[in-house]
Amino acid sequence: MFFKSFFNPQVAQFSYLVGCQKTGEAIIIDPLRALDDYIKAAEDEGLVITAATETHIHADYASGLRETGSRLGAKLYVSDMGGDDWRYQDLPEGSVLLQDGDIISVGKVKLEVLHTPGHTPESVSFLLTDIGGGSDIPMGLFTGDFIFVGDVGRPDLLEEAAHMQGTTEIGAKAMFRSLQKMADYPDHLQIWPGHGAGSACGKSLGAVPMTTLGYEKHNNWAFQYDEETSFIEALTQDQPEPPTYFARMKKINKLDSDAYMPYPVFPLQQAGPNDRVIDLRVKEMYQAGHIERTLNFPLNKKFLTYAGWFLDYEGQVTLIGTKEDAQSAARQLQLIGFDQVRGYLDAGQIADDKMTETITAAAFIALRQEKDLQILDVRSKSEWDEGHLSDAKRVILGKLLEDPLPFKRDEPLYVHCQSGVRSSVAIGALEERGFKKIVNILGGYTAIENSLNG
């Protein structure tokens, strides 16, 4: 048997290529849109990708499942469980609809389908047995967003991102039952999850790429509950707010998505009149001078998280940065199904005359003692609950262009996050909302707390 995992840090996602070396067949599990890495890995081993499957309808990235069918002629295997609302639509002819207990055979490799709802109603896991290697017992389990290293999949995405009321409790109860079923499976099973640390599909995912069922039974917090009510309470608390693009991903992955077409990004003289303009530079360069109302999403592992909050999928984007950074950003945006980058403005040639006013935490505290200030906290609810300024008001970063902002636009607005990164992202959004005097508190709440306690 051939086995290879692939990790994409931009969406903290694992996908897998499994092949039978006796017959030369291979299957991709949870593919991304860009298939070249899978194709090369298969070709290097003398394998042909004949099948593709996924553990559930994904919300955090654009699936490459249909792409494997149209581009490679692979047979598609998808869950047919969870009810009518959670069935794939417009699948190519010859696709196989899976039920609990079904078997996918890839040469002498067997994948048994286990219905493991909780994260979503249709979620499945795949129990792998290497029959060609002489084994009659399973080796491991592809769990998707069911079991992670140190965590389990959140049950609230359908309610939080897709606004399907009442689905959180239903999902949490299903997750409890799915975990209880794992008691019947041997501890030696390797666990190959769908995500690692950095994903918003759980709240405490580990950075280790794999684990075992026995280890998770002993160490994963979710396996320590044998009573449903307390488990549900623990599971639904402190989940990170999902980016708004999750709802769109859920829809297009269920229905269909456009074919993946990499494209070059060309230099522009100016942005389109209605473009969302994204500045890719580090926050220090952005604050030293930027085009007013542009959004600062530095090109790092959080780039897609920030972009996913603010993208308009019906519009276009102009980027600010180097040619290399612009091309990289465009490729990353394609991971979440956004193909509408118009081009880029060279960061060295723009009129970046809008400076961000900043203030140190110590100076801010001194000023706050002298007079009342408008203070905006853009952190998550869990961060806020751990400690916040009594006179601050919280609006999560991703909702700054949507939610009412209870501040006067012609008076100074002091903005902070935890460390100073998200508050820099907030600057352009607040400029777009008409605020004239925005002051970024350097070092964020961490610096404020240190100064208060110092």
XYZ file of C-alpha atoms in Angstrom:
454
model
C 0.000 0.000 0.000
C 1.097 3.557 -0.724
C 0.129 6.343 1.692
C 0.915 10.043 1.532
C -0.529 12.971 3.452
C -0.622 16.568 2.243
C -0.881 19.588 4.531
C -1.955 23.033 3.375
C -1.028 25.629 6.028
C -3.289 28.340 4.593
C -6.418 26.392 5.537
C -4.683 24.049 8.031
C -6.028 21.132 5.997
C -4.929 17.538 5.536
C -5.720 15.507 2.448
C -4.519 12.030 1.601
C -3.484 9.863 -1.328
C -3.815 6.115 -0.817
C -2.839 3.607 -3.475
C -2.609 -0.096 -4.130
C 0.843 -0.881 -5.496
C -0.341 -4.270 -6.736
C -2.982 -2.852 -9.099
C -1.688 0.701 -9.619
C -4.922 2.372 -8.461
C -5.165 5.310 -6.065
C -7.803 7.391 -4.291
C -7.666 10.966 -2.975
C -9.417 11.709 0.304
C -10.594 15.308 0.878
C -8.854 16.882 -2.157
C -8.287 20.612 -2.587
C -9.017 22.313 -5.924
C -5.394 22.287 -7.105
C -4.684 18.669 -8.017
C -1.107 18.869 -9.305
C 0.555 17.721 -6.064
C -1.638 14.624 -5.911
C -1.056 13.848 -9.581
C 2.718 14.163 -9.250
C 2.818 11.990 -6.129
C 0.770 9.316 -7.879
C 2.882 9.436 -11.035
C 6.097 9.189 -9.012
C 4.788 5.905 -7.571
C 3.437 4.586 -10.859
C -0.157 4.995 -9.695
C -3.264 6.277 -11.466
C -5.863 8.250 -9.515
C -9.057 6.330 -10.204
C -11.242 7.524 -7.324
C -11.862 10.422 -4.969
C -13.945 10.877 -1.865
C -14.434 13.294 1.002
C -15.518 13.020 4.576
C -18.232 15.694 4.427
C -19.381 18.823 2.613
C -16.643 21.242 3.591
C -17.239 24.791 4.812
C -13.712 26.177 5.084
C -12.272 25.560 1.612
C -13.382 24.888 -1.936
C -13.475 21.158 -2.541
C -11.531 19.542 -5.365
C -13.774 16.488 -5.437
C -15.612 17.292 -8.644
C -12.352 18.483 -10.206
C -10.914 14.986 -9.866
C -13.904 13.646 -11.732
C -13.884 16.157 -14.584
C -10.107 16.434 -14.966
C -8.932 12.918 -14.129
C -12.007 10.829 -14.832
C -11.967 9.544 -11.263
C -15.051 7.892 -9.795
C -16.521 9.964 -6.970
C -17.716 8.475 -3.676
C -19.816 10.707 -1.395
C -21.972 10.380 1.691
C -25.689 9.904 1.078
C -26.571 10.227 4.751
C -27.806 12.999 7.012
C -31.121 13.748 5.315
C -32.261 15.520 2.171
C -30.728 18.884 3.120
C -27.238 17.382 3.262
C -27.053 15.407 0.053
C -24.676 16.347 -2.732
C -26.338 17.656 -5.872
C -25.452 17.664 -9.574
C -22.875 14.905 -9.255
C -21.392 13.428 -12.438
C -22.854 10.227 -13.805
C -21.366 7.145 -12.190
C -20.830 8.724 -8.768
C -21.385 6.359 -5.846
C -23.629 7.367 -2.933
C -22.385 5.901 0.334
C -24.230 4.427 3.283
C -22.882 3.307 6.640
C -20.977 0.040 6.242
C -20.322 0.397 2.519
C -16.898 -0.548 1.185
C -14.703 1.406 -1.230
C -12.142 -0.912 -2.820
C -9.010 0.585 -4.337
C -7.234 -2.474 -5.603
C -6.346 -4.440 -2.484
C -6.972 -1.490 -0.156
C -10.328 -1.445 1.627
C -12.057 1.655 2.992
C -15.107 0.934 5.146
C -17.587 3.786 5.525
C -18.529 4.773 9.086
C -21.299 7.329 9.545
C -19.908 9.730 12.165
C -22.266 12.729 12.295
C -21.791 15.631 14.666
C -19.709 18.201 12.852
C -22.237 17.867 10.031
C -25.129 15.418 9.537
C -23.562 13.705 6.509
C -20.047 13.296 7.941
C -18.334 9.959 7.423
C -15.005 8.428 8.387
C -13.118 5.790 6.427
C -11.654 2.718 8.136
C -8.606 1.551 6.165
C -7.454 -2.062 5.873
C -4.409 -3.022 3.789
C -5.606 -6.358 2.439
C -2.852 -6.383 -0.170
C -0.299 -6.182 2.614
C -1.687 -9.336 4.166
C -3.694 -7.730 6.951
C -7.234 -8.581 7.956
C -7.452 -5.927 10.678
C -7.816 -2.176 10.057
C -4.789 0.096 10.225
C -6.379 3.482 10.745
C -9.264 5.866 10.351
C -9.617 8.949 8.140
C -11.758 11.074 10.436
C -12.201 14.329 8.525
C -13.696 16.834 10.968
C -14.892 14.166 13.407
C -11.796 13.497 15.547
C -8.806 15.830 15.527
C -5.601 15.611 17.515
C -6.767 16.815 20.927
C -10.192 17.973 19.792
C -13.347 17.114 17.850
C -15.259 18.956 15.158
C -17.492 21.809 16.178
C -21.245 21.199 15.724
C -22.322 24.816 15.333
C -21.106 25.814 11.865
C -24.455 25.192 10.214
C -26.092 27.546 12.703
C -23.315 30.127 13.037
C -22.241 30.341 9.377
C -25.247 29.068 7.414
C -27.877 30.427 9.867
C -29.721 27.109 10.205
C -31.369 27.536 13.576
C -31.400 24.642 16.029
C -28.703 22.601 14.316
C -26.034 23.151 16.988
C -27.732 21.047 19.668
C -28.691 18.363 17.159
C -25.089 18.193 15.958
C -23.673 18.134 19.481
C -25.908 15.207 20.444
C -24.876 13.366 17.284
C -21.208 14.014 18.069
C -21.646 12.515 21.532
C -23.147 9.355 20.041
C -20.441 9.115 17.375
C -17.719 9.321 20.023
C -19.448 6.708 22.150
C -19.334 4.317 19.184
C -15.547 4.600 19.084
C -15.362 2.506 22.268
C -15.940 -0.525 20.052
C -12.852 0.144 17.933
C -9.287 -0.902 18.830
C -6.874 1.553 20.398
C -4.141 0.797 17.857
C -6.026 2.572 15.055
C -4.112 5.486 13.619
C -6.192 8.661 13.303
C -5.684 10.758 10.163
C -7.634 14.003 10.705
C -8.909 16.550 8.221
C -7.360 19.571 9.946
C -4.551 20.643 12.230
C -3.816 23.639 14.442
C -5.076 26.906 12.994
C -8.372 25.609 11.650
C -11.647 27.207 12.730
C -13.390 23.805 12.546
C -12.612 23.215 16.222
C -11.342 25.155 19.216
C -8.157 23.400 20.362
C -6.691 21.384 17.500
C -3.197 20.016 18.010
C -0.301 20.656 15.649
C 0.745 16.991 15.471
C -0.223 15.535 12.060
C -1.654 12.231 13.307
C -2.512 10.336 16.457
C -4.029 7.033 17.582
C -7.497 6.280 18.823
C -6.109 4.972 22.108
C -4.126 8.139 22.702
C -7.174 10.301 22.002
C -9.365 8.201 24.283
C -6.886 8.933 27.056
C -5.972 12.562 26.297
C -8.641 14.204 24.135
C -11.001 16.242 26.320
C -14.039 15.114 24.315
C -13.548 11.451 25.230
C -13.610 12.201 28.954
C -17.385 12.731 29.087
C -19.858 9.907 29.545
C -22.839 12.177 30.176
C -24.457 13.949 27.226
C -25.557 17.249 28.775
C -22.161 18.184 30.205
C -20.475 17.098 26.969
C -22.728 19.361 24.899
C -22.011 22.291 27.197
C -18.252 21.757 26.905
C -18.370 21.234 23.138
C -20.355 24.354 22.350
C -18.397 26.720 24.595
C -15.567 28.947 23.357
C -15.732 27.988 19.695
C -14.067 30.618 17.464
C -16.314 32.799 15.340
C -16.404 31.320 11.818
C -15.510 33.589 8.891
C -18.465 34.635 6.749
C -17.175 32.817 3.672
C -17.940 29.467 5.339
C -21.599 29.761 4.339
C -20.667 30.191 0.684
C -18.215 27.274 0.739
C -20.890 25.021 2.198
C -23.242 25.949 -0.616
C -20.881 25.609 -3.571
C -19.375 22.367 -2.278
C -22.851 20.883 -1.986
C -23.994 22.058 -5.406
C -21.041 22.535 -7.721
C -18.003 24.760 -8.078
C -16.286 26.393 -11.002
C -13.411 24.525 -12.613
C -10.026 25.349 -11.125
C -8.038 27.539 -13.513
C -4.766 29.059 -12.244
C -4.261 32.504 -13.742
C -1.508 35.132 -13.832
C -1.864 38.387 -11.909
C -0.808 41.474 -13.860
C 0.231 44.955 -12.677
C -2.369 47.732 -12.700
C -2.216 51.505 -12.791
C -5.231 51.787 -10.504
C -7.823 49.637 -8.809
C -11.301 49.175 -10.201
C -13.810 51.703 -8.803
C -15.699 49.072 -6.795
C -12.818 46.718 -6.015
C -11.985 45.528 -2.534
C -8.336 46.604 -2.192
C -6.118 44.381 -0.046
C -2.691 45.552 1.117
C -0.409 42.537 1.563
C 2.405 44.326 3.382
C 3.334 43.767 7.025
C 1.422 45.902 9.491
C 4.362 48.210 10.247
C 4.643 49.233 6.588
C 0.885 49.620 6.277
C 0.667 51.843 9.344
C 3.560 53.979 8.112
C 1.542 54.850 5.018
C -1.337 53.309 3.103
C -4.146 54.107 0.708
C -7.205 55.093 2.709
C -9.911 52.414 3.034
C -7.635 49.590 1.962
C -7.590 46.472 4.119
C -4.310 45.186 5.523
C -4.089 41.392 5.271
C -0.393 40.499 5.577
C 0.540 37.440 3.563
C 0.920 34.968 6.415
C -0.942 31.923 7.707
C -3.883 34.116 8.778
C -4.311 35.707 5.356
C -7.273 33.582 4.278
C -8.975 33.927 7.651
C -8.985 37.712 7.329
C -9.825 37.670 3.636
C -12.674 35.253 4.255
C -14.344 37.732 6.592
C -14.344 40.602 4.119
C -14.491 39.189 0.581
C -17.417 39.989 -1.689
C -17.696 36.961 -3.961
C -19.707 38.980 -6.458
C -16.975 41.612 -6.781
C -13.291 41.827 -7.628
C -10.112 42.377 -5.655
C -7.036 44.479 -6.325
C -3.916 43.602 -4.356
C -1.070 45.827 -3.152
C 2.357 44.246 -2.891
C 5.133 42.715 -4.934
C 4.426 40.623 -8.008
C 5.432 37.465 -6.140
C 3.213 38.230 -3.145
C 0.275 39.127 -5.381
C 0.567 35.858 -7.291
C 0.801 33.897 -4.043
C -2.223 35.703 -2.609
C -4.283 34.996 -5.732
C -3.462 31.284 -5.485
C -4.390 31.232 -1.826
C -7.708 32.950 -2.514
C -8.512 30.201 -4.986
C -8.381 27.754 -2.079
C -11.571 29.354 -0.787
C -13.170 29.572 -4.206
C -12.334 33.193 -5.019
C -11.053 33.603 -8.587
C -11.635 37.332 -9.132
C -8.305 39.066 -8.499
C -8.160 41.887 -11.051
C -4.433 42.531 -10.616
C -1.989 44.257 -8.302
C -0.546 47.677 -7.543
C 3.193 47.806 -6.944
C 3.678 48.675 -3.280
C 6.680 50.816 -4.134
C 4.735 53.070 -6.478
C 1.482 53.804 -4.658
C 0.569 57.104 -3.050
C 0.436 55.769 0.501
C -0.108 59.037 2.318
C -2.590 57.863 4.943
C -0.668 57.179 8.142
C -2.131 55.247 11.053
C -1.952 57.058 14.349
C -0.607 54.829 17.112
C -0.280 55.078 20.862
C 1.644 53.015 23.396
C -0.282 51.104 26.026
C 1.226 53.232 28.795
C 0.266 56.494 27.088
C -3.223 55.150 26.401
C -3.721 54.222 30.072
C -2.588 57.665 31.188
C -4.945 59.353 28.720
C -7.814 57.071 29.770
C -7.371 58.231 33.376
C -7.754 61.849 32.284
C -10.908 61.601 30.169
C -13.510 59.290 28.680
C -12.404 57.580 25.480
C -14.084 55.657 22.693
C -12.499 52.183 22.854
C -13.116 49.375 20.374
C -12.054 45.810 21.175
C -12.006 43.589 18.043
C -11.111 40.323 19.811
C -13.132 37.129 20.008
C -15.721 36.477 22.695
C -13.482 33.962 24.473
C -10.650 36.514 24.648
C -13.058 39.155 25.906
C -14.384 36.816 28.589
C -10.854 36.217 29.879
C -10.408 39.938 30.511
C -11.344 43.295 29.003
C -11.516 47.012 29.683
C -14.739 47.981 31.412
C -15.263 50.985 29.143
C -14.522 49.161 25.869
C -17.114 47.904 23.430
C -16.525 44.680 21.500
C -17.214 44.157 17.808
C -15.446 41.156 16.326
C -13.034 42.078 13.549
C -14.905 40.279 10.789
C -18.163 42.134 11.466
C -16.777 45.681 11.287
C -18.285 46.290 7.858
C -21.657 44.811 8.853
C -22.554 45.433 12.483
C -23.689 48.755 13.964
C -20.738 50.603 15.490
C -21.738 52.508 18.647
C -19.155 55.263 18.271
C -19.010 58.877 17.077
C -17.210 59.040 13.750
C -15.734 62.510 14.243
C -14.075 61.723 17.590
C -10.927 59.642 18.225
C -11.518 55.892 18.281
C -8.939 53.786 20.127
C -8.698 50.266 18.728
C -7.047 47.170 20.139
C -6.965 43.400 19.719
C -4.817 40.975 21.705
C -1.381 41.751 20.252
C -1.782 44.472 17.616
C -2.244 42.454 14.421
C -6.035 42.388 14.072
C -6.325 46.032 15.098
C -4.166 46.894 12.092
C -6.574 44.918 9.911
C -9.433 46.880 11.483
C -8.042 50.265 10.421
C -9.118 50.075 6.774
C -12.555 48.724 7.665
C -13.119 51.600 10.084
C -11.941 54.091 7.465
C -14.512 52.619 5.097
C -17.175 53.115 7.769
C -16.316 56.811 7.892
C -14.183 57.127 11.017
C -11.754 60.019 10.709
C -9.400 59.608 13.671
C -8.467 55.999 14.383
C -5.744 55.261 16.916
C -4.157 51.810 17.076
C -3.012 50.769 20.553
C 0.412 49.172 20.115
C 0.745 45.678 21.537
C -2.993 45.301 22.061
C -4.636 44.045 25.225
C -1.525 42.122 26.228
C 0.431 45.380 26.443
C -2.465 47.152 28.160
C -2.741 44.429 30.795
C 1.010 44.413 31.381
C 1.000 48.180 31.863
C -1.946 48.055 34.239
C -0.282 45.326 36.297
C 3.167 46.862 36.120
